[in-house]
Amino acid sequence: MKRDVIINGGGPVGMGLAITLAQRGCHVTMVERHHEPQPIPKGQNLTQRTTEHFHFWGCEEALRNAHPIPEGGGIGGLTAYGTLLGEYAQNWLDRGKVQDFYHTRHARLPQYATERVLRDRVAELPNIQVLYGFEGVALSQDRDSVALEVARRGDTSTEILRAHYLVGCDGSRSFVRRAAGIAESREDHARQMALLVFESEELDHLLKRYPGKAFYNVLNPENDGYWWFFGRVDHGRSWFFHAPVPTGTTADNFDFAALLHRAVGQRFDLRLDHVGFWDMRFSLADQYRKGRVFIAGDAAHSHPPYGGYGVNSGLEDAVNLGWKLAAACAGWGSEVLLDSYHEERHAVFESTARDFIARFIEQDRAFLATYDPKRDEAAFLKAWARRADMDEVVHFAPNYAGSSIVGGSAVRPGARGDHRFAARAGHHLAPARVNGAGHLFDALGQWFTLFIFDDDADARAQRFSAAAAALDMPLNIRHLPDPGLTERFGATMVLVRPDQFVAWAGADGAAAEILGTAMGVVDVVRPERATGT
């Protein structure tokens, strides 16, 4: 069997990676131990950027239909002080503020529902083979290929799969990461956390005072900056709840109903369906690549579920790595291009953890230690209003500026930035209407796309086309003469990567250098393609 890439782990990240590869002609085998998605609600907030992936994967409509929002419902967030029903509350993580900079709307649904959508899409693609009920147990690699030994769960017999590349999308306890010898760094917060799943129609009734909200963060001084965090699983009955608990807490020695009542601020009827625990820690793999082995998603990085960054970061890993691996399998992707996956995504997660998630905890801890409405309400209200203006959604703008395949900047990739319509190298391409009709994103191809927005395009198009041919680079050149697009993007030419990030923008330039930088082959010999089975 022809096989380009093996993926160990078929959660949302593995599924998204398989689709990204298959759409670009790769033959993929995915190994997934669970026959069905696991019914624990997590990874629910999907950003606009993430739903763009579903648009390009051909399953955005299925995603929307999988978990429709009822009339009067919503997917917004809220922060409260003291208790959920307390006197002080403010909007939180309003993603609508950045909607104009993305092609699709954000969504909210349990990860198991998202995974079903992706499983259905995978089943439609003939060049993806999925081995449900199997897991990797050993791996080896040489100069030309990588081998993964897999076993059916509950069976001692094994089978060896061989391909050009292997990707571990197998979670925070990743077998692939450990077997490949990739070390990880950890930052422990020494806090035990509980995850509760419960049902309560009464809580839904109580929270109708906050219309359009689906997740709720409670700041309480007793928690030292950590959150009581509620989220809707559906829109009327089911909920999840994260909270710090004393070390040594078990499902049998703690009154979880009393904790929920204390966090809400009053008693209410509930039925507890699930009690689980996790440790408050950050982890980050030192490398995302070891030879022909890569890791993505929680296998590469994990963090507390604060702010909805987890599944979104993992799916961005999948898209970033997917087009680069597909380029290597097609014969034109260089080692520099493959190395840029670690360079770009490692730096973005490092920034996400430092500049957003850890910063949330530190800022909330300082706020709670400094301000108390019982002690000085005027000072509290002033600081509470400042907190509402922090607007982390606006500043969360992952970008690859300064990456070796972007160039033109002395900075390095990171998660903190701003949103602009102007086309900037290393930044996400903003959407636009074309000549008042149609969408710019509909003109994007599976590989690189070069837009030319002014009238005099023939000579430049010919030069870039010739340079691309000389580099064996697939390039889609689209001439869309529209002064409005030139004004919007601040450039007459924009080169867009397969992941909808801008590789270069300007009026003209040295075609071979611009394209060579974007594909990582300037003064670099492309590796020979390995032979897989």
Coordinates of C-alpha atoms in Angstrom, one line a residue, residues 31-522:
V31 CA -4.2 5.0 14.0
E32 CA -6.9 5.7 16.6
R33 CA -7.5 3.6 19.7
H34 CA -11.1 4.7 20.3
H35 CA -13.9 3.5 18.0
E36 CA -16.1 6.4 19.1
P37 CA -15.3 9.9 20.3
Q38 CA -15.0 10.2 24.0
P39 CA -18.0 11.9 25.6
I40 CA -16.2 14.4 27.8
P41 CA -17.0 18.0 27.0
K42 CA -13.9 20.0 26.3
G43 CA -12.4 22.1 23.5
Q44 CA -15.7 23.8 23.0
N45 CA -14.8 27.3 21.8
L46 CA -13.8 27.3 18.2
T47 CA -12.4 30.7 17.0
Q48 CA -13.1 32.3 13.7
R49 CA -9.7 31.2 12.5
T50 CA -10.5 27.6 13.4
T51 CA -13.8 27.6 11.5
E52 CA -11.8 28.8 8.5
H53 CA -10.1 25.5 8.6
F54 CA -13.4 23.7 8.5
H55 CA -14.4 25.9 5.5
F56 CA -11.3 24.8 3.6
W57 CA -11.7 21.2 4.7
G58 CA -15.2 21.2 3.2
C59 CA -17.2 20.6 6.3
E60 CA -18.1 24.0 7.8
E61 CA -21.8 23.5 7.1
A62 CA -21.7 20.1 8.9
L63 CA -20.0 21.8 11.8
R64 CA -22.7 24.4 12.1
N65 CA -25.4 21.8 11.9
A66 CA -23.8 19.5 14.4
H67 CA -24.7 21.7 17.4
P68 CA -27.1 24.4 16.4
I69 CA -27.6 27.4 18.8
P70 CA -31.2 27.7 19.8
E71 CA -33.1 31.0 19.5
G72 CA -32.1 33.2 22.4
G73 CA -28.9 31.3 22.9
G74 CA -25.4 32.5 22.3
I75 CA -21.7 31.6 22.5
G76 CA -20.4 34.7 24.4
G77 CA -18.5 34.7 27.7
L78 CA -18.9 36.4 31.1
T79 CA -16.7 37.1 34.1
A80 CA -18.2 37.5 37.6
Y81 CA -16.7 38.5 40.9
G82 CA -17.3 36.5 44.1
T83 CA -20.1 34.2 42.8
L84 CA -21.7 33.6 39.4
L85 CA -24.9 35.3 40.5
G86 CA -23.1 38.1 42.4
E87 CA -23.4 41.8 42.0
Y88 CA -20.4 42.3 39.7
A89 CA -20.2 40.9 36.1
Q90 CA -18.8 41.9 32.8
N91 CA -18.5 40.6 29.2
W92 CA -15.5 38.3 28.6
L93 CA -13.7 37.0 25.4
D94 CA -16.1 38.7 23.0
R95 CA -14.8 37.2 19.7
G96 CA -17.3 39.3 17.8
K97 CA -14.8 42.2 18.1
V98 CA -12.5 40.6 15.5
Q99 CA -15.1 39.1 13.2
D100 CA -14.3 41.5 10.3
F101 CA -10.8 40.1 10.1
Y102 CA -11.9 36.5 9.4
H103 CA -13.8 34.7 6.7
T104 CA -16.0 32.6 8.9
R105 CA -17.9 33.0 12.2
H106 CA -16.8 31.4 15.4
A107 CA -18.6 28.3 16.8
R108 CA -19.2 26.5 20.0
L109 CA -19.8 22.8 20.4
P110 CA -18.4 19.9 22.5
Q111 CA -15.2 18.4 21.1
Y112 CA -16.8 15.0 20.6
A113 CA -19.3 16.6 18.3
T114 CA -16.5 18.4 16.4
E115 CA -14.7 15.1 16.2
R116 CA -17.7 13.4 14.6
V117 CA -17.8 16.0 11.9
L118 CA -14.2 15.4 11.1
R119 CA -14.6 11.6 11.2
D120 CA -17.4 11.9 8.6
R121 CA -15.2 14.1 6.4
V122 CA -12.3 11.8 6.7
A123 CA -14.5 8.9 5.6
E124 CA -15.2 10.8 2.3
L125 CA -11.6 11.0 1.3
P126 CA -10.3 7.7 -0.4
N127 CA -6.6 8.4 0.3
I128 CA -7.1 8.2 4.1
Q129 CA -7.1 4.8 5.8
V130 CA -8.2 4.8 9.5
L131 CA -7.3 1.9 11.8
Y132 CA -9.8 2.3 14.7
G133 CA -9.1 0.3 17.8
F134 CA -5.3 0.3 17.2
E135 CA -2.5 2.2 18.9
G136 CA 1.3 2.7 18.3
V137 CA 3.6 0.6 20.5
A138 CA 7.0 1.0 18.9
L139 CA 8.7 3.2 16.3
S140 CA 11.9 3.4 14.4
Q141 CA 13.3 5.5 11.6
D142 CA 16.1 5.6 9.2
R143 CA 17.3 8.0 6.5
D144 CA 14.5 7.1 4.1
S145 CA 11.4 6.2 6.1
V146 CA 9.8 5.7 9.5
A147 CA 8.1 2.6 10.9
L148 CA 5.3 2.4 13.4
E149 CA 4.4 -0.9 15.1
V150 CA 0.7 -0.9 16.0
A151 CA -1.3 -3.3 18.1
R152 CA -5.1 -3.8 18.3
R153 CA -6.2 -2.9 21.8
G154 CA -6.6 -6.0 23.9
D155 CA -4.6 -8.1 21.4
T156 CA -1.0 -9.2 21.5
S157 CA -0.5 -9.4 17.7
T158 CA 1.1 -6.4 16.0
E159 CA 1.6 -5.0 12.5
I160 CA 4.3 -2.7 11.2
L161 CA 3.3 0.3 9.1
R162 CA 5.9 2.2 7.1
A163 CA 5.8 5.7 5.5
H164 CA 7.8 8.8 4.7
Y165 CA 6.8 10.6 7.9
L166 CA 5.1 9.9 11.2
V167 CA 3.1 12.5 13.3
G168 CA 2.1 12.0 16.9
C169 CA -1.3 13.6 17.6
D170 CA -1.7 11.3 20.6
G171 CA -2.2 13.7 23.5
S172 CA -0.3 15.0 26.4
R173 CA 1.0 11.5 27.3
S174 CA 2.1 11.1 23.8
F175 CA 3.7 7.7 23.0
V176 CA 5.3 9.1 19.8
R177 CA 6.9 12.0 21.7
R178 CA 8.5 9.7 24.3
A179 CA 9.5 7.0 21.8
A180 CA 11.1 9.5 19.5
G181 CA 13.2 10.8 22.4
I182 CA 11.7 14.3 22.4
A183 CA 12.0 16.0 25.8
E184 CA 9.4 18.4 27.2
S185 CA 9.6 21.2 29.7
R186 CA 7.0 21.5 32.4
E187 CA 5.8 24.3 34.7
D188 CA 3.7 23.0 37.6
H189 CA 1.3 25.2 39.5
A190 CA 0.9 22.5 42.2
R191 CA -2.9 22.7 42.1
Q192 CA -5.3 19.8 41.8
M193 CA -8.2 20.7 39.6
A194 CA -11.6 19.0 39.3
L195 CA -13.7 18.6 36.1
L196 CA -17.4 18.1 36.8
V197 CA -20.1 17.3 34.2
F198 CA -23.6 17.8 35.5
E199 CA -27.2 18.5 34.5
S200 CA -29.3 21.3 35.8
E201 CA -32.3 23.0 34.1
E202 CA -32.6 25.3 37.1
L203 CA -29.1 26.7 36.5
D204 CA -30.2 27.5 32.9
H205 CA -33.2 29.3 34.3
L206 CA -31.0 31.3 36.8
L207 CA -28.6 32.3 34.1
K208 CA -31.2 33.8 31.7
R209 CA -30.2 37.1 33.4
Y210 CA -27.1 36.8 31.2
P211 CA -28.5 36.3 27.6
G212 CA -26.2 35.2 24.9
K213 CA -23.6 33.6 27.2
A214 CA -22.3 30.1 27.1
F215 CA -19.2 30.1 29.4
Y216 CA -18.7 31.8 32.7
N217 CA -15.5 32.6 34.7
V218 CA -15.9 33.4 38.4
L219 CA -13.1 35.3 40.3
N220 CA -13.2 34.5 44.0
P221 CA -10.5 35.6 46.5
E222 CA -10.3 32.1 48.0
N223 CA -8.9 30.7 44.7
D224 CA -5.7 32.8 44.5
G225 CA -6.2 33.8 40.9
Y226 CA -7.5 30.4 39.6
W227 CA -11.0 30.2 38.3
W228 CA -14.3 28.7 38.9
F229 CA -15.2 28.0 35.3
F230 CA -18.7 27.0 34.0
G231 CA -19.6 26.1 30.5
R232 CA -22.7 25.0 28.7
V233 CA -22.6 21.7 26.9
D234 CA -26.0 22.2 25.4
H235 CA -28.3 25.1 25.8
G236 CA -30.7 24.1 28.5
R237 CA -29.5 21.2 30.6
S238 CA -25.9 20.0 30.5
W239 CA -22.9 21.8 32.0
F240 CA -19.2 21.4 32.8
F241 CA -17.3 23.0 35.6
H242 CA -13.6 23.4 36.4
A243 CA -12.4 24.3 39.9
P244 CA -9.3 24.1 42.1
V245 CA -9.8 21.5 44.9
P246 CA -7.7 20.5 47.9
T247 CA -4.8 18.1 47.1
G248 CA -5.9 14.6 47.7
T249 CA -9.5 15.2 46.7
T250 CA -11.2 12.1 45.2
A251 CA -14.7 11.5 43.8
D252 CA -15.7 10.0 47.1
N253 CA -14.3 12.3 49.8
F254 CA -15.6 15.7 48.7
D255 CA -19.0 17.5 48.5
F256 CA -19.0 18.7 44.8
A257 CA -22.7 19.8 45.0
A258 CA -21.8 22.2 47.8
L259 CA -18.9 23.5 45.7
L260 CA -21.2 24.2 42.8
H261 CA -23.7 25.9 45.1
R262 CA -20.9 28.1 46.6
A263 CA -19.6 29.0 43.1
V264 CA -23.0 29.9 41.8
G265 CA -24.1 31.8 45.0
Q266 CA -27.2 29.8 45.8
R267 CA -28.5 26.2 46.0
F268 CA -30.0 24.7 42.8
D269 CA -31.1 21.3 41.7
L270 CA -28.4 19.3 39.8
R271 CA -27.5 15.8 38.9
L272 CA -23.7 15.0 38.8
D273 CA -22.8 12.8 35.9
H274 CA -18.9 12.8 35.9
V275 CA -16.1 13.7 38.2
G276 CA -12.6 13.9 36.9
F277 CA -9.3 15.5 37.9
W278 CA -6.3 17.1 36.2
D279 CA -3.2 18.9 37.3
M280 CA -2.6 22.6 36.7
R281 CA 0.5 22.7 34.6
F282 CA 2.0 24.0 31.4
S283 CA 4.1 21.6 29.2
L284 CA 6.0 22.3 26.0
A285 CA 8.1 19.9 24.0
D286 CA 11.6 21.1 23.4
Q287 CA 11.3 20.2 19.7
Y288 CA 8.3 19.5 17.5
R289 CA 10.4 17.4 15.1
K290 CA 12.9 14.5 15.4
G291 CA 14.1 13.4 12.0
R292 CA 11.0 12.0 10.2
V293 CA 8.9 12.2 13.3
F294 CA 6.7 15.2 14.2
I295 CA 4.3 15.9 17.1
A296 CA 1.3 18.2 17.1
G297 CA -1.5 19.3 19.4
D298 CA -1.4 18.2 23.1
A299 CA 1.5 15.9 22.2
A300 CA 3.6 19.1 21.6
H301 CA 2.1 21.4 24.2
S302 CA -0.6 21.5 26.8
H303 CA -2.0 24.1 29.2
P304 CA -4.9 24.7 31.6
P305 CA -8.2 25.2 29.8
Y306 CA -8.2 28.9 30.2
G307 CA -9.5 31.1 27.3
G308 CA -10.3 28.4 24.7
Y309 CA -6.7 28.1 23.3
G310 CA -6.2 24.4 23.4
V311 CA -8.1 22.8 20.5
N312 CA -7.6 25.9 18.4
S313 CA -3.9 25.8 18.8
G314 CA -3.8 22.1 18.0
L315 CA -5.8 22.5 14.8
E316 CA -3.5 25.4 13.7
D317 CA -0.6 23.0 14.2
A318 CA -2.3 20.5 11.9
V319 CA -2.8 23.1 9.1
N320 CA 0.7 24.5 9.5
L321 CA 2.4 21.1 9.4
G322 CA 0.0 19.6 6.9
W323 CA 0.8 21.7 3.9
K324 CA 4.6 21.5 4.6
L325 CA 4.5 17.7 4.9
A326 CA 2.4 17.5 1.7
A327 CA 5.0 19.7 -0.1
A328 CA 7.8 17.3 1.1
C329 CA 5.8 14.3 -0.1
A330 CA 5.2 16.0 -3.5
G331 CA 9.0 16.4 -3.8
W332 CA 9.3 20.2 -3.6
G333 CA 9.3 20.8 0.2
S334 CA 12.7 21.4 1.7
E335 CA 14.2 20.5 5.0
V336 CA 14.1 24.3 5.8
L337 CA 10.3 24.2 5.1
L338 CA 9.8 21.2 7.4
D339 CA 11.9 22.8 10.2
S340 CA 9.8 25.9 10.0
Y341 CA 6.9 24.0 11.5
H342 CA 8.8 23.9 14.9
E343 CA 10.1 27.4 14.4
E344 CA 6.7 28.9 13.9
R345 CA 4.4 26.9 16.0
H346 CA 6.7 26.4 19.1
A347 CA 7.2 30.1 19.4
V348 CA 3.4 30.8 19.0
F349 CA 2.5 28.4 21.8
E350 CA 5.3 29.7 24.0
S351 CA 3.8 33.2 23.6
T352 CA 0.2 31.9 24.1
A353 CA 1.2 30.3 27.4
R354 CA 3.2 33.3 28.6
D355 CA 1.4 36.3 27.3
F356 CA -2.2 35.0 27.7
I357 CA -2.9 32.0 29.9
A358 CA -0.2 32.5 32.6
R359 CA -0.8 36.2 32.5
F360 CA -4.5 35.7 33.2
I361 CA -3.7 33.9 36.4
E362 CA -1.1 36.4 37.5
Q363 CA -3.3 39.4 36.7
D364 CA -6.3 37.9 38.4
R365 CA -4.3 37.0 41.5
A366 CA -3.0 40.6 41.7
F367 CA -6.5 42.0 41.2
L368 CA -8.0 39.8 43.9
A369 CA -5.2 40.6 46.4
T370 CA -5.5 44.4 45.8
Y371 CA -9.2 45.1 45.4
D372 CA -12.2 44.2 47.6
P373 CA -15.6 45.8 47.2
K374 CA -16.3 45.3 50.9
R375 CA -13.2 47.3 51.8
D376 CA -13.2 50.0 49.1
E377 CA -16.0 49.7 46.5
A378 CA -15.0 52.8 44.6
A379 CA -11.4 51.5 44.0
F380 CA -12.8 48.1 43.1
L381 CA -15.2 49.4 40.6
K382 CA -12.6 51.5 38.9
A383 CA -10.2 48.5 38.6
W384 CA -13.1 46.3 37.5
A385 CA -13.8 48.6 34.7
R386 CA -10.2 48.7 33.6
R387 CA -10.2 44.9 33.6
A388 CA -13.1 44.9 31.2
D389 CA -11.1 47.0 28.8
M390 CA -8.1 44.6 28.6
D391 CA -9.6 43.0 25.5
E392 CA -7.3 39.9 25.1
V393 CA -9.4 38.8 22.1
V394 CA -8.2 41.8 20.1
H395 CA -4.5 41.3 21.0
F396 CA -4.5 37.5 20.4
A397 CA -3.2 37.5 16.8
P398 CA -0.8 34.5 16.3
N399 CA 1.7 35.3 13.5
Y400 CA 4.9 34.1 12.0
A401 CA 6.6 37.4 11.4
G402 CA 10.4 36.8 11.3
S403 CA 10.1 33.1 10.5
S404 CA 12.9 31.8 8.2
I405 CA 10.3 31.3 5.4
V406 CA 8.8 34.8 5.8
G407 CA 11.8 37.1 6.3
G408 CA 11.7 40.8 6.2
S409 CA 11.4 41.3 10.0
A410 CA 13.7 41.3 13.0
V411 CA 10.9 40.0 15.3
R412 CA 10.1 36.3 15.9
P413 CA 6.8 34.5 15.7
G414 CA 4.4 34.9 18.6
A415 CA 0.8 35.0 19.7
R416 CA 0.5 38.6 20.7
G417 CA -0.2 41.3 18.1
D418 CA -3.1 43.2 16.5
H419 CA -5.6 42.8 13.8
R420 CA -5.3 44.8 10.6
F421 CA -6.7 44.6 7.1
A422 CA -3.2 45.5 5.6
A423 CA -1.4 42.5 4.3
R424 CA 1.7 41.9 6.4
A425 CA 4.2 39.1 5.9
G426 CA 3.7 36.4 8.5
H427 CA 0.2 37.5 9.4
H428 CA -3.2 36.0 8.7
L429 CA -4.8 37.3 5.5
A430 CA -7.9 39.3 6.1
P431 CA -11.0 38.5 4.0
A432 CA -12.3 40.9 1.3
R433 CA -15.1 41.1 -1.2
V434 CA -13.8 41.1 -4.8
N435 CA -15.2 43.9 -7.0
G436 CA -18.3 44.0 -4.8
A437 CA -19.1 40.4 -5.4
G438 CA -17.6 37.1 -4.4
H439 CA -15.0 36.5 -1.7
L440 CA -11.2 36.7 -1.9
F441 CA -10.9 33.4 0.0
D442 CA -12.8 31.6 -2.7
A443 CA -9.9 32.4 -5.1
L444 CA -7.3 30.7 -2.9
G445 CA -5.8 27.4 -4.1
Q446 CA -4.5 24.4 -2.2
W447 CA -0.9 25.7 -2.5
F448 CA 0.5 29.2 -2.9
T449 CA -1.6 31.9 -4.4
L450 CA -0.3 35.2 -5.8
F451 CA -2.8 38.0 -6.0
I452 CA -2.2 41.0 -8.3
F453 CA -4.7 43.8 -7.8
D454 CA -3.7 46.5 -10.3
D455 CA -4.2 46.6 -14.0
D456 CA -0.7 46.2 -15.4
A457 CA -0.1 42.6 -14.4
D458 CA 1.1 40.6 -17.4
A459 CA 4.9 41.1 -17.0
R460 CA 4.9 40.4 -13.3
A461 CA 2.7 37.4 -13.7
Q462 CA 5.0 36.0 -16.3
R463 CA 8.1 36.6 -14.2
F464 CA 6.6 34.9 -11.1
S465 CA 5.2 32.1 -13.1
A466 CA 8.6 31.4 -14.6
A467 CA 10.3 31.6 -11.2
A468 CA 7.8 29.2 -9.7
A469 CA 8.3 26.7 -12.6
A470 CA 12.1 26.9 -12.1
L471 CA 11.6 26.1 -8.4
D472 CA 9.0 23.3 -9.0
M473 CA 6.6 25.4 -6.9
P474 CA 2.9 25.1 -7.5
L475 CA 1.7 28.7 -7.8
N476 CA -1.9 29.9 -8.5
I477 CA -1.7 33.5 -9.9
R478 CA -4.9 35.4 -9.7
H479 CA -5.3 38.8 -11.4
L480 CA -8.1 40.7 -9.7
P481 CA -7.8 44.4 -10.8
D482 CA -9.6 46.3 -8.0
P483 CA -8.4 49.5 -6.5
G484 CA -10.4 48.8 -3.4
L485 CA -8.3 45.7 -2.7
T486 CA -5.0 47.6 -3.2
E487 CA -6.3 50.1 -0.6
R488 CA -7.5 47.5 1.8
F489 CA -4.3 45.4 1.8
G490 CA -1.8 48.3 1.3
A491 CA -0.2 46.4 -1.6
T492 CA -0.7 45.6 -5.3
M493 CA 0.7 42.1 -4.9
V494 CA 0.1 39.6 -2.1
L495 CA 1.6 36.1 -1.9
V496 CA -0.5 33.8 0.3
R497 CA 0.6 30.5 1.8
P498 CA -1.5 27.4 1.8
D499 CA -2.5 28.1 5.4
Q500 CA -3.9 31.6 4.5
F501 CA -1.0 33.5 6.0
V502 CA 0.8 36.2 4.0
A503 CA 4.2 35.1 2.8
W504 CA 5.0 38.5 1.1
A505 CA 3.3 41.7 0.1
G506 CA 4.5 44.6 -2.0
A507 CA 4.4 46.3 -5.4
D508 CA 7.1 44.2 -7.1
G509 CA 10.3 42.3 -6.3
A510 CA 12.7 39.6 -7.2
A511 CA 10.4 36.7 -8.0
A512 CA 12.9 33.9 -7.4
E513 CA 14.0 35.3 -4.0
I514 CA 10.4 36.0 -2.9
L515 CA 9.1 32.5 -3.9
G516 CA 12.3 30.7 -2.8
T517 CA 12.1 32.2 0.7
A518 CA 8.4 31.3 1.0
M519 CA 9.2 27.6 0.2
G520 CA 12.5 27.4 2.0
V521 CA 14.7 26.5 -0.9
V522 CA 16.9 29.5 -1.6

